[in-house]
N, CA, C and O of each residue as an XYZ file, in Angstrom:
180
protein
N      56.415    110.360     31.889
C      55.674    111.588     32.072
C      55.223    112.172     30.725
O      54.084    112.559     30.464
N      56.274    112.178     29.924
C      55.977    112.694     28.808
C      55.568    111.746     27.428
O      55.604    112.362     26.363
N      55.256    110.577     27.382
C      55.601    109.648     26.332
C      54.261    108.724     26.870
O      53.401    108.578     26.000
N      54.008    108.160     28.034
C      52.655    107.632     28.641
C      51.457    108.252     28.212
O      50.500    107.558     27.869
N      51.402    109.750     28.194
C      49.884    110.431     27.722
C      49.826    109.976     26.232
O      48.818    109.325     25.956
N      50.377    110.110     25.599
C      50.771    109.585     23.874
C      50.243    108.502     23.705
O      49.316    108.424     22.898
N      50.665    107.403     24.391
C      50.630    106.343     24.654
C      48.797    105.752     24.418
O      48.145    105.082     23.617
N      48.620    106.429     25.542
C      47.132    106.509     26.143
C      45.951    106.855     25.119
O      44.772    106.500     25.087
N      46.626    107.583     24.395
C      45.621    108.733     23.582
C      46.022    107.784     22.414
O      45.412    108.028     21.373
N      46.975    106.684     22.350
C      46.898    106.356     20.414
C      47.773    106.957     19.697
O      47.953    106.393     18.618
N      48.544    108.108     19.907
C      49.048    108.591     18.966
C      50.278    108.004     18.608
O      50.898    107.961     17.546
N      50.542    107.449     20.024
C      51.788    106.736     19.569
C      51.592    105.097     19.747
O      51.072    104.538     20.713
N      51.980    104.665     18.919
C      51.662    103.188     19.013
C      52.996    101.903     18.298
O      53.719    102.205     17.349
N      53.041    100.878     18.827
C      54.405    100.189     18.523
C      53.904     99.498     17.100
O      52.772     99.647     16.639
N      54.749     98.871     16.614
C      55.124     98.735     15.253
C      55.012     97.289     15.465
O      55.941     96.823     16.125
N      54.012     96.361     15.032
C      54.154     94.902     15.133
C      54.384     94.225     13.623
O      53.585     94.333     12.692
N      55.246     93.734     13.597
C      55.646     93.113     12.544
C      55.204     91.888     11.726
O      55.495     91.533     10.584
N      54.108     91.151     13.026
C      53.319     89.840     12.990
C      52.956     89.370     14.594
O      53.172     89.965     15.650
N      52.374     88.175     14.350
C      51.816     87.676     15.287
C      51.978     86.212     14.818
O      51.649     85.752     13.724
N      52.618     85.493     15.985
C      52.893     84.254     15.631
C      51.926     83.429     16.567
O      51.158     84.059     17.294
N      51.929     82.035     16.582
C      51.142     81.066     18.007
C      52.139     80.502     18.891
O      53.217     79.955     18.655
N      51.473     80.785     20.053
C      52.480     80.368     20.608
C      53.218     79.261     20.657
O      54.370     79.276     21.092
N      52.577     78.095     20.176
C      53.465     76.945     20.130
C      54.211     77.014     18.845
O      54.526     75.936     18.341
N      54.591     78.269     18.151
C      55.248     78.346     16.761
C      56.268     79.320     17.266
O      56.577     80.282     16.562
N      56.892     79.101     18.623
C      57.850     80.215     19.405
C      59.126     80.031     18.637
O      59.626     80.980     18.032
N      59.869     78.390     18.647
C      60.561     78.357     17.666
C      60.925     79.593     16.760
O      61.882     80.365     16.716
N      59.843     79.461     16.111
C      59.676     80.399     14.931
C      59.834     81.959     14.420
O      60.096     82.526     13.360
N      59.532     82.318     15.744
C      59.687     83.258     16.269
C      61.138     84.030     17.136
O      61.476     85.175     17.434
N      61.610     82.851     17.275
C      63.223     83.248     17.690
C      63.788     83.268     16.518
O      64.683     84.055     16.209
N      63.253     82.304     15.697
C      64.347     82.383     14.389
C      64.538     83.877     13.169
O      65.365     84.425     12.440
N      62.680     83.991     13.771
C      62.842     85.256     12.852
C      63.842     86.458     13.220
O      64.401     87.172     12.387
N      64.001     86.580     14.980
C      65.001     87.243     15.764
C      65.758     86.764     15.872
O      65.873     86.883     17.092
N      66.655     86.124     15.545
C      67.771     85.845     15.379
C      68.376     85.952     13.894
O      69.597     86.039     13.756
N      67.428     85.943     12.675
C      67.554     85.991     11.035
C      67.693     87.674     11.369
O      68.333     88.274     10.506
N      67.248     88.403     12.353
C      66.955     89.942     11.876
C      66.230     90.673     10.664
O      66.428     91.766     10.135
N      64.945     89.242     10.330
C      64.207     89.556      9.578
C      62.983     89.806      9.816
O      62.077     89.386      9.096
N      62.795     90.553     10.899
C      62.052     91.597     11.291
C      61.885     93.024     11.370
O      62.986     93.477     11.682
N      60.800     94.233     11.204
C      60.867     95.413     11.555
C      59.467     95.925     12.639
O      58.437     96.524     12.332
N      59.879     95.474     13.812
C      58.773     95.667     14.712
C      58.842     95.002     15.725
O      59.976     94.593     15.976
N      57.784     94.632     16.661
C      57.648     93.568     17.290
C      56.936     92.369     17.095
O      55.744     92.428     16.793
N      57.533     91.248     17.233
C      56.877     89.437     16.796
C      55.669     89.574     18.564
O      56.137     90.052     19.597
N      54.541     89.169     18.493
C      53.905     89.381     18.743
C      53.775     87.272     19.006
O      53.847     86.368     18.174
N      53.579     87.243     20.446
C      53.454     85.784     20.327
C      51.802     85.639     21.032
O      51.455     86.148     22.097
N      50.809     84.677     19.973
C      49.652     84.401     20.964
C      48.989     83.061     21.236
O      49.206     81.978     20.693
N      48.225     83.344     22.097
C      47.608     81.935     22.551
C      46.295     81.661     22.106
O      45.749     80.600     22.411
C-alpha cells in the first residue's frame, strides 16, 4: 500500500550490482555464495 506507489513513480528503485548471462549462472552463484556482492546479480538472456 505504502511502498508500491514509490515503486511506480521511480523513487524507489533496487540496487543492481551487475548483470550476468545467463549461461554464466555458475557465476553468479559464486558471486552469492563469495558475498561479494551489494545489490542484486541480475541474470540475462
Amino acid at each position: 500500500e505504502h511502498v508500491w506507489p514509490l515503486v511506480e513513480a521511480g523513487t524507489v528503485r533496487p540496487v543492481v550490482d551487475r548483470t550476468i548471462p545467463m549461461a554464466d549462472a555458475a557465476q553468479a552463484h559464486r558471486v552469492l555464495e563469495d558475498s561479494a556482492h551489494v545489490g542484486k546479480i541480475l541474470l540475462t538472456v
